[in-house]
Tab-separated table of C-alpha atoms in Angstrom:
chain	number	residue	atom	x	y	z
H	1	UNK	CA	-25.394	-150.396	102.595
H	2	UNK	CA	-23.874	-146.813	101.737
H	3	UNK	CA	-24.536	-146.030	98.132
H	4	UNK	CA	-23.003	-142.695	97.155
H	5	UNK	CA	-24.410	-141.230	93.599
H	6	UNK	CA	-21.886	-139.189	91.525
H	7	UNK	CA	-23.247	-136.344	89.562
H	8	UNK	CA	-20.736	-135.449	87.430
H	9	UNK	CA	-21.957	-131.593	86.383
H	10	UNK	CA	-18.728	-129.399	85.444
H	11	UNK	CA	-18.988	-129.686	81.859
H	12	UNK	CA	-19.825	-126.846	79.535
H	13	UNK	CA	-22.755	-128.037	77.502
H	14	UNK	CA	-21.780	-126.446	74.035
H	15	UNK	CA	-24.169	-128.674	72.333
H	16	UNK	CA	-26.835	-126.169	73.705
H	17	UNK	CA	-25.225	-123.415	71.672
H	18	UNK	CA	-23.961	-121.524	74.433
H	19	UNK	CA	-20.826	-121.837	77.122
H	20	UNK	CA	-20.710	-118.369	79.153
H	21	UNK	CA	-20.263	-118.988	82.733
H	22	UNK	CA	-23.657	-118.109	84.230
H	23	UNK	CA	-26.194	-118.977	86.866
H	24	UNK	CA	-29.319	-117.354	85.775
H	25	UNK	CA	-30.279	-120.768	83.662
H	26	UNK	CA	-29.903	-119.542	80.567
H	27	UNK	CA	-26.280	-121.284	79.138
H	28	UNK	CA	-24.962	-124.576	79.954
H	29	UNK	CA	-27.163	-127.383	79.930
H	30	UNK	CA	-27.137	-129.020	83.783
H	31	UNK	CA	-28.288	-124.739	84.640
H	32	UNK	CA	-31.283	-124.532	82.601
H	33	UNK	CA	-33.951	-123.799	83.967
H	34	UNK	CA	-36.868	-126.489	83.923
H	35	UNK	CA	-40.430	-125.112	85.949
H	36	UNK	CA	-38.192	-122.516	87.543
H	37	UNK	CA	-35.337	-124.685	89.207
H	38	UNK	CA	-32.168	-126.049	87.393
H	39	UNK	CA	-31.934	-129.496	85.533
H	40	UNK	CA	-29.179	-130.248	88.160
H	41	UNK	CA	-31.191	-129.855	90.829
H	42	UNK	CA	-34.169	-132.033	89.504
H	43	UNK	CA	-31.535	-134.803	89.122
H	44	UNK	CA	-30.147	-134.342	92.630
H	45	UNK	CA	-34.031	-134.276	94.269
H	46	UNK	CA	-34.749	-137.231	92.666
H	47	UNK	CA	-31.487	-139.311	94.146
H	48	UNK	CA	-32.536	-137.782	97.261
H	49	UNK	CA	-36.120	-139.375	97.370
H	50	UNK	CA	-34.635	-143.048	96.998
H	51	UNK	CA	-34.256	-145.197	99.583
H	52	UNK	CA	-31.284	-146.836	98.230
H	53	UNK	CA	-28.946	-143.457	98.315
H	54	UNK	CA	-26.881	-142.372	101.401
H	55	UNK	CA	-25.164	-139.129	99.946
H	56	UNK	CA	-24.733	-137.168	96.590
H	57	UNK	CA	-21.499	-135.950	95.445
H	58	UNK	CA	-21.927	-133.281	92.761
H	59	UNK	CA	-18.652	-132.619	90.594
H	60	UNK	CA	-18.665	-128.934	89.616
H	61	UNK	CA	-16.152	-126.064	88.318
H	62	UNK	CA	-14.503	-124.021	90.901
H	63	UNK	CA	-16.515	-120.941	89.828
H	64	UNK	CA	-19.785	-122.424	90.109
H	65	UNK	CA	-19.178	-123.826	93.646
H	66	UNK	CA	-20.293	-120.750	95.595
H	67	UNK	CA	-23.552	-120.404	93.971
H	68	UNK	CA	-24.887	-123.786	93.869
H	69	UNK	CA	-24.086	-124.111	97.591
H	70	UNK	CA	-26.253	-121.315	98.622
H	71	UNK	CA	-29.005	-123.321	95.990
H	72	UNK	CA	-28.472	-126.350	98.162
H	73	UNK	CA	-28.856	-124.655	101.732
H	74	UNK	CA	-32.631	-123.342	100.694
H	75	UNK	CA	-33.496	-127.205	99.822
H	76	UNK	CA	-32.611	-128.101	102.799
H	77	UNK	CA	-32.030	-131.744	101.834
H	78	UNK	CA	-32.488	-134.939	104.378
H	79	UNK	CA	-29.570	-136.133	102.948
H	80	UNK	CA	-25.554	-135.176	102.314
H	81	UNK	CA	-24.963	-133.448	98.981
H	82	UNK	CA	-21.760	-132.617	98.705
H	83	UNK	CA	-20.152	-130.497	96.313
H	84	UNK	CA	-16.358	-130.810	95.328
H	85	UNK	CA	-14.568	-129.102	92.238
H	86	UNK	CA	-14.661	-131.441	88.589
H	87	UNK	CA	-12.034	-131.713	85.897
H	88	UNK	CA	-11.403	-130.720	82.409
H	89	UNK	CA	-13.710	-134.161	81.523
H	90	UNK	CA	-16.153	-136.333	83.092
H	91	UNK	CA	-13.543	-138.680	84.068
H	92	UNK	CA	-11.556	-136.316	85.632
H	93	UNK	CA	-14.491	-134.999	87.799
H	94	UNK	CA	-15.870	-138.489	89.069
H	95	UNK	CA	-12.282	-139.183	89.987
H	96	UNK	CA	-12.007	-135.978	91.917
H	97	UNK	CA	-15.361	-137.169	93.059
H	98	UNK	CA	-14.482	-141.011	93.881
H	99	UNK	CA	-11.250	-139.629	96.101
H	100	UNK	CA	-13.539	-138.008	98.527
H	101	UNK	CA	-15.836	-141.226	99.638
H	102	UNK	CA	-15.199	-142.570	102.591
H	103	UNK	CA	-14.043	-146.573	102.664
H	104	UNK	CA	-17.428	-147.808	104.026
H	105	UNK	CA	-18.628	-146.824	100.589
H	106	UNK	CA	-20.237	-149.812	99.272
H	107	UNK	CA	-21.716	-149.174	95.956
H	108	UNK	CA	-21.374	-146.079	93.851
H	109	UNK	CA	-23.572	-144.635	91.326
H	110	UNK	CA	-22.691	-142.423	88.539
H	111	UNK	CA	-25.098	-140.290	86.976
H	112	UNK	CA	-25.462	-138.254	84.010
H	113	UNK	CA	-26.680	-134.520	85.904
H	114	UNK	CA	-29.081	-133.711	82.871
H	115	UNK	CA	-30.929	-137.089	83.229
H	116	UNK	CA	-33.510	-135.644	86.063
H	117	UNK	CA	-36.302	-138.439	84.964
H	118	UNK	CA	-34.652	-141.593	86.127
H	119	UNK	CA	-37.797	-143.787	87.325
H	120	UNK	CA	-37.619	-145.015	90.988
H	121	UNK	CA	-38.082	-148.596	90.010
H	122	UNK	CA	-34.875	-148.934	87.878
H	123	UNK	CA	-33.041	-147.378	90.277
H	124	UNK	CA	-33.996	-150.074	92.458
H	125	UNK	CA	-33.309	-152.778	89.928
H	126	UNK	CA	-29.892	-151.199	89.050
H	127	UNK	CA	-29.069	-151.009	92.813
H	128	UNK	CA	-30.016	-154.408	93.556
H	129	UNK	CA	-28.301	-155.947	90.339
H	130	UNK	CA	-25.161	-154.090	91.255
H	131	UNK	CA	-25.459	-155.412	94.942
H	132	UNK	CA	-25.438	-158.855	93.987
H	133	UNK	CA	-23.029	-158.863	91.094
H	134	UNK	CA	-20.821	-155.809	91.396
H	135	UNK	CA	-21.269	-154.012	88.258
H	136	UNK	CA	-24.377	-153.005	86.548
H	137	UNK	CA	-25.950	-150.471	83.918
H	138	UNK	CA	-28.810	-148.981	82.856
H	139	UNK	CA	-29.354	-149.126	78.837
H	140	UNK	CA	-32.398	-149.328	76.551
H	141	UNK	CA	-32.572	-151.817	73.356
H	142	UNK	CA	-32.232	-149.606	70.097
H	143	UNK	CA	-35.450	-149.633	68.125
H	144	UNK	CA	-33.933	-148.178	64.549
H	145	UNK	CA	-31.818	-150.960	63.065
H	146	UNK	CA	-28.239	-150.175	63.083
H	147	UNK	CA	-25.345	-150.432	60.049
H	148	UNK	CA	-22.036	-150.946	60.482
H	149	UNK	CA	-20.628	-148.582	57.830
H	150	UNK	CA	-16.597	-147.802	56.907
H	151	UNK	CA	-16.926	-143.912	55.093
H	152	UNK	CA	-20.032	-143.854	53.516
H	153	UNK	CA	-20.417	-147.279	52.542
H	154	UNK	CA	-22.406	-150.287	54.340
H	155	UNK	CA	-20.280	-153.317	55.628
H	156	UNK	CA	-22.905	-154.775	58.038
H	157	UNK	CA	-26.061	-154.894	59.538
H	158	UNK	CA	-25.852	-155.563	63.067
H	159	UNK	CA	-28.039	-157.576	64.937
H	160	UNK	CA	-30.121	-155.379	67.620
H	161	UNK	CA	-31.002	-157.927	70.183
H	162	UNK	CA	-27.076	-157.698	70.675
H	163	UNK	CA	-26.663	-153.860	71.238
H	164	UNK	CA	-28.136	-151.582	73.642
H	165	UNK	CA	-28.028	-147.867	74.321
H	166	UNK	CA	-26.153	-147.081	77.266
H	167	UNK	CA	-27.700	-145.062	79.933
H	168	UNK	CA	-27.342	-143.834	83.365
H	169	UNK	CA	-26.831	-144.364	86.376
H	170	UNK	CA	-24.231	-147.029	86.343
H	171	UNK	CA	-23.285	-148.543	89.552
H	172	UNK	CA	-20.610	-150.509	90.770
H	173	UNK	CA	-18.652	-151.545	94.115
H	174	UNK	CA	-16.430	-148.986	95.647
H	175	UNK	CA	-13.466	-151.038	95.805
H	176	UNK	CA	-14.239	-152.012	91.852
H	177	UNK	CA	-15.006	-148.855	90.537
H	178	UNK	CA	-11.455	-147.372	92.160
H	179	UNK	CA	-8.957	-149.831	90.430
H	180	UNK	CA	-10.447	-149.273	87.241
H	181	UNK	CA	-9.934	-145.311	87.445
H	182	UNK	CA	-6.462	-145.983	88.978
H	183	UNK	CA	-5.678	-148.478	86.059
H	184	UNK	CA	-7.097	-146.014	83.682
H	185	UNK	CA	-5.152	-143.325	84.956
H	186	UNK	CA	-2.064	-145.255	84.828
H	187	UNK	CA	-2.391	-146.160	81.315
H	188	UNK	CA	-3.278	-143.170	80.113
H	189	UNK	CA	-6.893	-143.985	79.102
H	190	UNK	CA	-10.142	-142.415	78.403
H	191	UNK	CA	-12.875	-143.956	78.002
H	192	UNK	CA	-16.318	-142.927	77.351
H	193	UNK	CA	-18.463	-144.268	80.449
H	194	UNK	CA	-17.512	-145.518	83.721
H	195	UNK	CA	-18.522	-149.182	82.423
H	196	UNK	CA	-15.800	-149.068	79.508
H	197	UNK	CA	-12.914	-148.376	82.323
H	198	UNK	CA	-14.681	-151.263	84.642
H	199	UNK	CA	-14.439	-153.858	81.237
H	200	UNK	CA	-10.871	-153.291	81.017
H	201	UNK	CA	-10.721	-154.813	84.164
H	202	UNK	CA	-11.840	-157.980	82.812
H	203	UNK	CA	-12.208	-158.733	86.366
H	204	UNK	CA	-16.417	-158.816	86.787
H	205	UNK	CA	-19.343	-159.227	83.510
H	206	UNK	CA	-21.034	-155.789	83.601
H	207	UNK	CA	-24.993	-156.360	84.170
H	208	UNK	CA	-27.399	-154.430	82.149
H	209	UNK	CA	-30.794	-153.560	83.411
H	210	UNK	CA	-33.484	-152.543	81.642
H	211	UNK	CA	-34.044	-148.403	81.314
H	212	UNK	CA	-36.629	-146.263	80.043
H	213	UNK	CA	-37.333	-144.198	76.982
H	214	UNK	CA	-38.216	-141.353	79.823
H	215	UNK	CA	-34.749	-141.332	81.027
H	216	UNK	CA	-33.763	-138.905	78.371
H	217	UNK	CA	-30.378	-136.996	78.325
H	218	UNK	CA	-30.928	-132.894	78.065
H	219	UNK	CA	-27.992	-132.060	75.931
H	220	UNK	CA	-29.875	-130.164	72.943
H	221	UNK	CA	-32.602	-127.104	73.396
H	222	UNK	CA	-35.355	-129.396	71.536
H	223	UNK	CA	-35.019	-131.537	74.646
H	224	UNK	CA	-36.434	-129.177	76.861
H	225	UNK	CA	-39.746	-129.311	75.494
H	226	UNK	CA	-40.039	-132.796	75.820
H	227	UNK	CA	-38.332	-132.151	79.857
H	228	UNK	CA	-41.524	-130.035	80.229
H	229	UNK	CA	-43.515	-132.458	79.418
H	230	UNK	CA	-42.736	-135.379	81.673
H	231	UNK	CA	-42.201	-132.756	84.062
H	232	UNK	CA	-45.870	-131.902	84.059
H	233	UNK	CA	-46.288	-135.881	84.264
H	234	UNK	CA	-44.318	-136.441	86.973
H	235	UNK	CA	-45.907	-134.265	88.948
H	236	UNK	CA	-49.705	-135.315	88.008
H	237	UNK	CA	-48.307	-138.815	88.624
H	238	UNK	CA	-47.463	-137.609	92.367
H	239	UNK	CA	-50.714	-136.183	92.408
H	240	UNK	CA	-52.949	-138.973	91.498
């Protein structure tokens, strides 16, 4: 089965507090240095090491393609890692990457470039589910009580068993995801994730696979402390 992973990494990462173009790991979140390597590189390594994955496509800002190409040459990955120019939004970046995929692609996984701690057992489960059903995402159940509000007044308490906090990867049959993106472009619809585009088709039900609290999305400076802790744990696990 040919499985392609798309990593949208063209964002400016303004929640980190800086947005200047650079390549020294001090600004945009996907290029923040974690143990000497950009977070993006840690994420790529995780998918390269998955037996399920055939290739990885990274969507970047045009000015980053040159130096990231050189970075990847140093890694000498055993699987194809291609770079494409992304767009001004996540949706456009994924769309640009989708258009470069060969038609023999069977599954497409879209993953946040700043989630380097996705675990291999979770990957296997979400790929297996998507292969069987055509659409599967990773999510966790919220631990806090969730309230529905209007302005600053509580209107309802929403049962947690009916909710998930969505993570990535989100995995879909290639033809289904292409159709969802084409429909969204035709309708002028912008979704917050790939699943929301697929849901609009009302063609398949999207399955949910249990994720992990470790699969953090690094979006603010304080997340880096936890990321360093998880990285040490990963290295200890590999040694043991």
